[in-house]
Short mmCIF file of C-alpha atoms in Angstrom, two decimals:
data_model
loop_
_atom_site.label_atom_id
_atom_site.label_comp_id
_atom_site.label_asym_id
_atom_site.label_seq_id
_atom_site.Cartn_x
_atom_site.Cartn_y
_atom_site.Cartn_z
CA MET I 1 28.82 72.47 -27.23
CA LYS I 2 32.28 71.90 -25.84
CA LYS I 3 30.86 70.78 -22.51
CA LEU I 4 28.58 68.29 -24.27
CA SER I 5 31.53 66.80 -26.15
CA VAL I 6 33.45 66.37 -22.91
CA LEU I 7 30.45 64.65 -21.30
CA LEU I 8 30.05 62.22 -24.18
CA VAL I 9 33.74 61.34 -24.04
CA ALA I 10 33.44 60.67 -20.30
CA VAL I 11 30.38 58.44 -20.74
CA ALA I 12 32.11 56.54 -23.51
CA ALA I 13 35.11 56.02 -21.28
CA VAL I 14 32.91 54.62 -18.52
CA PHE I 15 31.20 52.17 -20.89
CA ALA I 16 34.54 51.16 -22.35
CA GLY I 17 35.93 50.53 -18.88
CA SER I 18 32.87 48.49 -17.93
CA PHE I 19 33.11 46.45 -21.10
CA GLN I 20 36.81 45.76 -20.54
CA LYS I 21 36.05 44.74 -16.93
CA ALA I 22 33.21 42.43 -18.01
CA SER I 23 35.42 40.92 -20.71
CA ALA I 24 38.16 40.35 -18.18
CA GLN I 25 35.72 38.71 -15.78
CA ASP I 26 34.38 36.46 -18.52
CA GLY I 27 37.92 35.45 -19.31
CA ASP I 28 38.71 34.79 -15.66
CA CYS I 29 35.49 32.76 -15.43
CA GLY I 30 36.67 30.44 -18.16
CA VAL I 31 40.17 30.16 -16.67
CA TYR I 32 38.98 29.30 -13.16
CA ALA I 33 36.33 26.94 -14.53
CA SER I 34 38.99 25.14 -16.52
CA TYR I 35 41.30 24.92 -13.49
CA TYR I 36 38.71 23.50 -11.09
CA GLN I 37 37.35 21.03 -13.67
CA GLU I 38 40.77 19.44 -14.15
CA TYR I 39 41.02 18.76 -10.43
CA TYR I 40 37.37 17.70 -10.28
CA LYS I 41 37.90 15.06 -12.98
CA GLN I 42 40.75 13.65 -10.89
CA LYS I 43 38.43 13.64 -7.83
CA ASN I 44 40.86 15.97 -6.10
CA TYR I 45 38.00 17.91 -4.60
CA GLN I 46 40.10 19.81 -2.08
CA ALA I 47 42.26 21.32 -4.85
CA ALA I 48 39.23 21.96 -7.06
CA LEU I 49 37.31 23.92 -4.41
CA PRO I 50 39.24 27.28 -4.41
CA ASN I 51 39.08 27.60 -8.21
CA TRP I 52 35.43 26.53 -8.21
CA ARG I 53 34.63 29.30 -5.70
CA LYS I 54 36.20 31.92 -8.00
CA ALA I 55 34.45 30.51 -11.07
CA TYR I 56 31.14 30.48 -9.22
CA ALA I 57 31.61 34.08 -8.09
CA LEU I 58 32.50 35.28 -11.59
CA CYS I 59 30.26 33.36 -13.93
CA ALA I 60 27.76 31.03 -12.26
CA LYS I 61 24.54 32.53 -13.59
CA HIS I 62 25.56 32.55 -17.24
CA TYR I 63 27.88 29.57 -17.29
CA LYS I 64 27.11 25.90 -17.84
CA GLN I 65 24.94 24.30 -15.14
CA ASN I 66 27.81 21.94 -14.34
CA ILE I 67 29.10 24.67 -12.07
CA TYR I 68 26.05 24.01 -9.84
CA ILE I 69 26.20 20.21 -10.20
CA HIS I 70 29.92 20.10 -9.41
CA GLY I 71 29.52 22.69 -6.66
CA ALA I 72 26.91 20.56 -4.90
CA LYS I 73 29.27 17.60 -5.01
CA LEU I 74 32.15 19.69 -3.63
CA MET I 75 30.01 21.16 -0.83
CA ASN I 76 28.67 17.75 0.13
CA ASP I 77 32.22 16.43 0.35
CA GLU I 78 33.29 19.38 2.52
CA ILE I 79 30.29 19.03 4.84
CA LYS I 80 31.14 15.39 5.52
CA LYS I 81 34.77 16.29 6.30
CA ASN I 82 33.84 19.10 8.66
CA ILE I 83 31.24 17.01 10.48
CA GLN I 84 33.88 14.33 10.99
CA ALA I 85 36.29 17.00 12.25
CA LYS I 86 33.50 18.41 14.48
CA ASN I 87 33.67 21.78 12.71
CA PHE I 88 29.89 22.07 12.92
CA ASP I 89 29.60 25.83 12.37
CA LEU I 90 31.54 25.59 9.12
CA ALA I 91 29.57 22.50 8.07
CA LYS I 92 26.32 24.38 8.73
CA ALA I 93 27.45 27.29 6.53
CA GLN I 94 28.41 24.87 3.78
CA TYR I 95 25.06 23.11 4.12
CA ASP I 96 23.30 26.44 3.54
CA THR I 97 25.49 26.97 0.46
CA LEU I 98 24.59 23.49 -0.79
CA LEU I 99 20.86 24.24 -0.63
CA THR I 100 21.44 27.60 -2.32
CA LEU I 101 23.25 25.87 -5.19
CA LEU I 102 20.35 23.49 -5.69
CA ASP I 103 17.83 26.35 -5.67
CA GLU I 104 19.88 28.42 -8.10
CA ARG I 105 20.38 25.51 -10.46
CA LEU I 106 16.62 25.04 -10.62
CA GLN I 107 16.12 28.79 -11.03
CA TYR I 108 18.63 29.38 -13.83
CA TYR I 109 18.60 25.92 -15.43
CA PRO I 110 15.10 24.41 -15.12
CA THR I 111 15.88 21.91 -17.88
CA ALA I 112 18.78 19.77 -19.03
CA LYS I 113 19.64 17.80 -22.16
CA LYS I 114 19.96 14.07 -21.56
CA GLY I 115 20.40 11.59 -24.36
CA GLY I 116 19.43 14.24 -26.88
CA VAL I 117 16.16 14.93 -25.05
CA ILE I 118 15.29 18.02 -23.02
CA VAL I 119 14.09 17.04 -19.55
CA GLU I 120 13.04 19.01 -16.48
CA ASN I 121 15.52 19.21 -13.61
CA LYS I 122 12.80 19.59 -11.00
CA VAL I 123 12.45 15.93 -9.99
CA GLU I 124 16.19 15.28 -9.70
CA VAL I 125 17.06 18.54 -7.94
CA LEU I 126 14.21 18.54 -5.42
CA ASN I 127 14.65 14.87 -4.52
CA ASN I 128 18.39 15.46 -4.02
CA LYS I 129 17.56 18.48 -1.88
CA GLY I 130 15.19 16.39 0.24
CA THR I 131 17.88 13.76 0.75
CA TYR I 132 20.48 16.34 1.81
CA ILE I 133 18.02 17.97 4.21
CA PHE I 134 17.44 14.64 5.96
CA ASN I 135 21.10 13.55 5.85
CA TYR I 136 22.20 16.74 7.60
CA ILE I 137 19.28 17.21 9.98
CA ALA I 138 21.78 16.95 12.85
CA LEU I 139 23.19 20.33 11.74
CA ASN I 140 19.72 21.72 12.50
CA ASP I 141 19.53 20.17 15.99
CA ASN I 142 17.47 17.23 14.70
CA ASN I 143 14.57 19.66 14.50
CA GLN I 144 11.61 17.62 13.22
CA LYS I 145 9.57 20.78 12.58
CA TYR I 146 12.35 22.06 10.29
CA LEU I 147 12.48 18.69 8.54
CA TYR I 148 8.70 18.60 8.08
CA ASP I 149 8.51 22.21 6.86
CA MET I 150 11.34 21.60 4.36
CA LEU I 151 10.22 18.23 3.00
CA MET I 152 6.46 18.71 2.64
CA PRO I 153 6.81 21.44 -0.04
CA ILE I 154 8.90 18.96 -2.03
CA VAL I 155 6.21 16.29 -1.62
CA ASN I 156 3.54 18.79 -2.63
CA GLU I 157 5.52 19.82 -5.71
CA LEU I 158 6.58 16.39 -6.98
CA GLY I 159 3.64 14.21 -5.91
CA PRO I 160 4.09 10.63 -7.23
CA GLU I 161 7.57 11.55 -8.52
CA THR I 162 8.84 12.16 -4.98
CA SER I 163 11.58 9.70 -4.03
CA SER I 164 10.87 6.95 -1.52
CA LYS I 165 13.34 8.42 0.98
CA VAL I 166 11.71 11.85 0.92
CA LEU I 167 8.21 10.37 1.32
CA VAL I 168 9.21 8.18 4.26
CA ASN I 169 11.22 10.94 5.98
CA ALA I 170 8.44 13.51 5.52
CA PHE I 171 5.84 11.21 7.08
CA SER I 172 8.21 10.17 9.86
CA ALA I 173 8.64 13.85 10.72
CA ALA I 174 4.86 14.31 10.75
CA VAL I 175 4.46 11.40 13.19
CA ALA I 176 7.22 12.83 15.42
CA LEU I 177 5.46 16.22 15.51
CA TYR I 178 2.15 14.54 16.36
CA ARG I 179 3.78 12.78 19.31
CA GLU I 180 5.14 16.15 20.45
CA ASN I 181 1.62 17.66 20.15
CA GLN I 182 2.81 20.10 17.48
CA ILE I 183 0.35 18.99 14.82
CA SER I 184 -3.12 17.45 15.07
CA ALA I 185 -4.34 13.93 14.28
CA ASP I 186 -6.27 15.36 11.33
CA GLU I 187 -3.08 16.76 9.81
CA VAL I 188 -1.16 13.51 10.21
CA ILE I 189 -4.00 11.56 8.62
CA ALA I 190 -4.15 14.07 5.75
CA VAL I 191 -0.40 13.69 5.19
CA TYR I 192 -0.75 9.91 5.29
CA GLU I 193 -3.54 10.01 2.72
CA GLN I 194 -1.45 12.22 0.45
CA ILE I 195 1.73 10.16 0.72
CA ALA I 196 -0.07 6.80 0.43
CA ASP I 197 -1.78 8.10 -2.71
CA ASP I 198 1.56 9.30 -4.13
CA ILE I 199 3.09 5.87 -3.54
CA GLU I 200 0.12 4.16 -5.18
CA LYS I 201 0.34 6.40 -8.25
CA SER I 202 4.13 6.22 -8.63
CA GLU I 203 5.33 4.32 -11.69
CA ALA I 204 7.88 1.54 -11.22
CA LYS I 205 10.04 1.12 -14.32
CA ASN I 206 11.42 -2.30 -13.41
CA ALA I 207 11.20 -5.12 -10.87
CA SER I 208 13.70 -3.45 -8.54
CA GLU I 209 11.65 -0.25 -8.42
CA GLU I 210 8.49 -2.29 -7.85
CA GLU I 211 10.11 -3.92 -4.83
CA GLU I 212 11.21 -0.53 -3.51
CA LYS I 213 7.69 0.77 -3.96
CA GLY I 214 6.38 -2.14 -1.90
CA ARG I 215 8.93 -1.51 0.86
CA THR I 216 8.09 2.20 0.93
CA LYS I 217 4.39 1.45 1.23
CA ALA I 218 4.99 -1.05 4.03
CA THR I 219 7.24 1.40 5.92
CA VAL I 220 4.75 4.26 5.73
CA GLU I 221 1.89 1.98 6.79
CA SER I 222 3.96 0.70 9.71
CA LEU I 223 4.78 4.26 10.82
CA PHE I 224 1.11 5.14 10.58
CA ALA I 225 0.01 2.12 12.61
CA ASP I 226 2.71 2.67 15.26
CA SER I 227 1.75 6.33 15.63
CA LYS I 228 -1.63 5.29 17.09
CA VAL I 229 -3.11 8.36 15.45
CA ALA I 230 -5.51 6.15 13.52
CA SER I 231 -7.68 5.14 16.45
CA CYS I 232 -11.05 3.87 15.30
CA GLU I 233 -12.74 6.69 17.20
CA ASN I 234 -10.62 9.30 15.38
CA LEU I 235 -11.25 7.78 11.98
CA ILE I 236 -15.01 7.60 12.45
CA ALA I 237 -15.12 11.20 13.68
CA ILE I 238 -13.01 12.48 10.77
CA PHE I 239 -14.29 10.36 7.90
CA GLY I 240 -17.93 9.88 8.89
CA PRO I 241 -18.89 13.35 7.64
CA ARG I 242 -16.73 12.94 4.51
CA TYR I 243 -18.51 9.72 3.64
CA GLU I 244 -21.94 11.19 4.25
CA ALA I 245 -21.05 14.17 2.04
CA ASP I 246 -20.12 11.99 -0.94
CA PRO I 247 -20.56 8.21 -0.56
CA ASN I 248 -19.91 7.74 -4.28
CA ASP I 249 -16.40 9.22 -4.29
CA LEU I 250 -14.14 6.22 -4.89
CA ALA I 251 -11.04 8.03 -3.60
CA VAL I 252 -12.78 8.89 -0.32
CA VAL I 253 -14.24 5.44 0.34
CA SER I 254 -10.99 3.71 -0.65
CA ASN I 255 -9.06 5.85 1.83
CA ILE I 256 -11.57 5.09 4.56
CA VAL I 257 -11.22 1.35 3.99
CA ARG I 258 -7.42 1.53 3.82
CA LEU I 259 -7.12 3.61 6.98
CA MET I 260 -9.57 1.51 8.96
CA ASN I 261 -7.78 -1.65 7.88
CA SER I 262 -4.57 -0.22 9.33
CA ALA I 263 -6.19 0.59 12.69
CA ASP I 264 -6.76 -1.92 15.47
CA ASP I 265 -10.24 -3.49 15.65
CA CYS I 266 -11.85 -0.99 13.31
CA SER I 267 -13.93 -3.16 10.99
CA ASP I 268 -16.94 -3.70 13.25
CA ASN I 269 -18.71 -0.40 12.64
CA ASP I 270 -21.25 1.00 10.19
CA LEU I 271 -18.82 3.42 8.52
CA TYR I 272 -16.44 0.62 7.56
CA LEU I 273 -19.25 -1.59 6.24
CA ASN I 274 -20.77 1.29 4.29
CA ALA I 275 -17.41 2.32 2.84
CA VAL I 276 -16.55 -1.22 1.72
CA THR I 277 -20.04 -1.59 0.21
CA SER I 278 -19.65 1.69 -1.69
CA MET I 279 -16.16 0.73 -2.86
CA HIS I 280 -17.46 -2.59 -4.18
CA LYS I 281 -20.33 -0.85 -5.92
CA LEU I 282 -18.00 1.69 -7.58
CA ASP I 283 -15.15 -0.71 -8.36
CA PRO I 284 -16.35 -4.31 -7.98
CA SER I 285 -13.91 -7.20 -7.66
CA PHE I 286 -13.99 -10.70 -6.26
CA ARG I 287 -11.80 -9.50 -3.38
CA SER I 288 -14.20 -6.75 -2.36
CA ALA I 289 -17.13 -9.15 -2.73
CA TYR I 290 -15.39 -11.66 -0.48
CA GLY I 291 -14.61 -8.91 2.04
CA LEU I 292 -18.28 -7.96 2.15
CA TYR I 293 -19.20 -11.60 2.69
CA LYS I 294 -16.93 -11.71 5.75
CA LEU I 295 -18.28 -8.42 7.10
CA ASN I 296 -21.93 -9.33 6.67
CA SER I 297 -21.31 -12.80 8.01
CA SER I 298 -19.82 -11.41 11.23
CA ARG I 299 -22.89 -9.21 11.63
CA GLY I 300 -25.36 -12.03 11.07
CA ASN I 301 -26.60 -10.65 7.73
CA VAL I 302 -27.04 -14.13 6.27
CA ALA I 303 -28.73 -13.28 2.96
CA ASP I 304 -26.32 -10.44 2.15
CA ALA I 305 -23.30 -12.52 3.13
CA ALA I 306 -24.35 -15.43 0.89
CA GLU I 307 -25.06 -13.05 -1.99
CA TYR I 308 -21.62 -11.41 -1.81
CA LEU I 309 -19.84 -14.75 -1.52
CA GLN I 310 -21.70 -15.95 -4.61
CA GLN I 311 -20.56 -12.80 -6.42
CA ALA I 312 -16.96 -13.64 -5.52
CA ILE I 313 -17.45 -17.19 -6.87
CA ASP I 314 -19.09 -15.96 -10.07
CA SER I 315 -16.41 -13.36 -10.76
CA GLU I 316 -14.27 -14.07 -13.82
CA GLU I 317 -11.25 -12.72 -11.93
CA SER I 318 -11.08 -15.62 -9.48
CA ASP I 319 -9.49 -18.92 -10.51
CA ALA I 320 -10.68 -22.50 -9.98
CA ALA I 321 -8.61 -23.01 -6.82
CA LEU I 322 -10.08 -19.91 -5.22
CA ASP I 323 -13.58 -20.83 -6.35
CA ALA I 324 -13.14 -24.23 -4.70
CA GLN I 325 -12.19 -22.55 -1.43
CA TYR I 326 -15.07 -20.11 -1.68
CA ASN I 327 -17.55 -22.90 -2.43
CA TYR I 328 -16.34 -24.81 0.61
CA GLU I 329 -16.80 -21.68 2.73
CA MET I 330 -20.26 -21.25 1.22
CA ALA I 331 -21.13 -24.81 2.21
CA ALA I 332 -19.93 -24.29 5.80
CA PHE I 333 -21.70 -20.92 6.07
CA CYS I 334 -25.00 -22.15 4.66
CA TYR I 335 -24.96 -25.28 6.82
CA LYS I 336 -24.37 -23.14 9.91
CA ASN I 337 -27.31 -20.92 8.96
CA GLY I 338 -29.79 -23.61 8.01
CA LEU I 339 -29.56 -23.24 4.19
CA ARG I 340 -29.17 -26.97 3.67
CA SER I 341 -29.79 -27.40 -0.05
CA LYS I 342 -27.51 -24.44 -0.88
CA ALA I 343 -24.86 -25.90 1.42
CA VAL I 344 -24.94 -29.31 -0.31
CA GLU I 345 -24.80 -27.70 -3.74
CA ALA I 346 -21.75 -25.61 -2.76
CA ALA I 347 -20.01 -28.59 -1.12
CA LYS I 348 -20.40 -30.69 -4.26
CA LYS I 349 -19.04 -27.84 -6.37
CA ALA I 350 -16.00 -27.51 -4.11
CA VAL I 351 -15.22 -31.20 -4.62
CA GLU I 352 -15.60 -30.86 -8.39
CA LEU I 353 -13.18 -27.94 -8.53
CA ASP I 354 -10.56 -29.24 -6.11
CA ASN I 355 -10.53 -32.76 -4.68
CA GLY I 356 -8.43 -31.46 -1.82
CA PHE I 357 -11.64 -30.18 -0.23
CA ALA I 358 -13.45 -33.52 -0.65
CA GLY I 359 -12.98 -34.88 2.87
CA LYS I 360 -14.12 -31.70 4.61
CA ALA I 361 -16.94 -31.20 2.12
CA TYR I 362 -18.23 -34.75 2.69
CA LEU I 363 -18.23 -34.15 6.45
CA ILE I 364 -20.38 -31.07 5.97
CA MET I 365 -22.79 -32.98 3.71
CA GLY I 366 -23.01 -35.72 6.30
CA ASN I 367 -23.81 -33.18 9.02
CA ILE I 368 -26.42 -31.53 6.80
CA TRP I 369 -28.26 -34.81 6.21
CA ALA I 370 -27.97 -35.83 9.84
CA SER I 371 -29.69 -32.59 10.90
CA ALA I 372 -32.30 -32.50 8.12
CA THR I 373 -36.05 -32.51 8.82
CA CYS I 374 -37.53 -35.46 6.96
CA GLY I 375 -40.94 -36.38 8.36
CA ASP I 376 -42.09 -39.41 10.37
CA THR I 377 -41.90 -42.23 7.82
CA VAL I 378 -38.85 -44.12 6.54
CA ASP I 379 -37.13 -40.83 5.68
CA LYS I 380 -36.64 -40.12 9.37
CA TRP I 381 -34.13 -43.02 9.34
CA ALA I 382 -32.95 -42.57 5.77
CA ARG I 383 -31.37 -39.19 6.50
CA TYR I 384 -28.95 -40.97 8.85
CA TRP I 385 -28.11 -43.55 6.19
CA VAL I 386 -27.20 -40.78 3.76
CA ALA I 387 -25.19 -39.03 6.48
CA ALA I 388 -23.27 -42.27 7.11
CA ASP I 389 -22.54 -42.54 3.38
CA TYR I 390 -20.91 -39.11 3.39
CA TYR I 391 -19.01 -39.73 6.63
CA GLN I 392 -17.61 -42.91 5.14
CA LYS I 393 -16.55 -40.98 2.02
CA ALA I 394 -14.81 -38.41 4.19
CA ARG I 395 -13.06 -41.19 6.09
CA SER I 396 -11.77 -42.90 2.95
CA THR I 397 -10.87 -39.64 1.17
CA ASP I 398 -8.93 -37.84 3.89
CA ALA I 399 -7.00 -39.89 6.45
CA SER I 400 -6.67 -36.88 8.75
CA LEU I 401 -10.46 -36.93 9.19
CA SER I 402 -10.66 -40.64 9.95
CA ASP I 403 -11.31 -40.34 13.69
CA GLU I 404 -13.84 -37.53 13.33
CA ALA I 405 -15.68 -39.39 10.56
CA ALA I 406 -15.75 -42.65 12.57
CA SER I 407 -17.16 -40.82 15.58
CA SER I 408 -19.86 -39.25 13.39
CA ILE I 409 -20.80 -42.64 11.94
CA SER I 410 -21.20 -44.02 15.47
CA SER I 411 -23.38 -41.04 16.39
CA VAL I 412 -25.89 -41.55 13.55
CA ALA I 413 -25.87 -45.37 13.83
CA ARG I 414 -27.79 -45.08 17.08
CA TYR I 415 -30.78 -43.88 15.09
CA TYR I 416 -30.91 -46.79 12.64
CA PRO I 417 -34.19 -48.79 12.89
CA GLU I 418 -34.44 -52.29 14.25
CA ALA I 419 -34.63 -54.93 11.53
CA SER I 420 -38.23 -55.58 12.48
CA GLU I 421 -39.12 -51.91 12.11
CA ALA I 422 -37.56 -51.78 8.66
CA PHE I 423 -39.44 -54.97 7.71
CA MET I 424 -42.72 -53.21 8.47
CA TYR I 425 -41.90 -50.89 5.56
CA ASP I 426 -40.81 -53.77 3.35
CA LEU I 427 -37.16 -52.82 3.74
CA THR I 428 -34.18 -55.05 4.35
CA LYS I 429 -30.57 -54.36 5.17
CA GLY I 430 -28.48 -53.44 2.10
CA GLN I 431 -31.49 -52.50 0.00
CA SER I 432 -31.28 -49.33 -2.14
CA TYR I 433 -33.50 -46.47 -1.06
CA THR I 434 -34.08 -42.93 -2.42
CA VAL I 435 -34.88 -40.23 0.11
CA SER I 436 -36.14 -36.66 -0.46
CA CYS I 437 -36.43 -34.05 2.28
CA SER I 438 -35.52 -30.48 3.07
CA GLY I 439 -35.15 -29.80 -0.65
CA MET I 440 -32.52 -32.52 -1.03
CA THR I 441 -32.58 -35.91 -2.72
CA ALA I 442 -30.15 -38.82 -2.36
CA THR I 443 -30.01 -42.56 -3.00
CA THR I 444 -28.62 -44.58 -0.09
CA THR I 445 -28.47 -48.08 1.42
CA VAL I 446 -30.80 -49.36 4.15
CA ARG I 447 -29.05 -49.92 7.47
CA VAL I 448 -30.47 -51.51 10.64
CA GLN I 449 -29.34 -51.99 14.23
#
């Protein structure tokens, strides 16, 4: 019984000693925290650092998270000084401490109170970490593999909330590794897809952030294009099977179109045409319709091209100015491909919507009539009279077309009948005449040699 009493007294003494030690440490924690914070407020970081070190050692895990925030600032300041002084070994050690502070802050303080609202620290801490990793890459021998391996987990974790700097630096590292044959073309393309998607999904809160988003997108696209990883051959080999597996996946077809647009000469292939067609089917717009018109036109698919261009014109998204341009293009396209009545209809519509197209539209209508098939009676001459009417309109409407229109008038005038020939059909110079041929009708004036 006596031995038990002695044992209990000893245990109690140990606990009492531990408690007194813990209490003393807690007190020292507060003292050192108070000391370093006074210097920190004055931006006397050199004087703040020794007391911060003691406060961090004594109470970091159960103290306010400012000890991590301030510590990161102090370490960053020290790293810069030691790099400038060429104390690289010390700077490297401090860099490691800086990353540890960021990791511990996120571990022990995953949230913070800002403006009375509890928010997650993850986005701020990880983006800051990514910036520090890039800023001090020289301390790691400019090792692009290290940079890539450190930044990609941040990109994977934050997605669209990743900062522009981290996204650009991560992809730049991927391109550098590809050039060093350390990662494959497939991996670079996968990283590009991921980062481009993150940029697209990121939310800009104001005009300045919207501009930054645009710059980030342009930078990443430029890096991708300059890498030459997106050769047309590579893209077809990689994305052909993906398209075949699911041609109705909007994300897949959109990526195919975006990537092929960024590659050199990669629009003249079946995969690109199929992907654009699928994208338009899944998410139609006047832009995608116009793009399909251009693609089908270049391939000689006349009916499909005209149909898609008409869809672009009919879309409620396009405005009158754009519709005027599209109608003019429709007129030129249909004239070139022998669709005369459709060409005239589109040319007239272009003039109605925007008189700025009048001169060029009248030239097309003149050419259409001059090349029309109109039989062997009076209409064989009348088509040239109508053509001359339109050439004259073009000449008087647009001074820049004056010479071309005058030359065209001279060309068709050679086919006017002699006065005696016209007389045989009871026609005289200046008389009104209505002609119908090739699905077109017009009223013109009789002309003779």
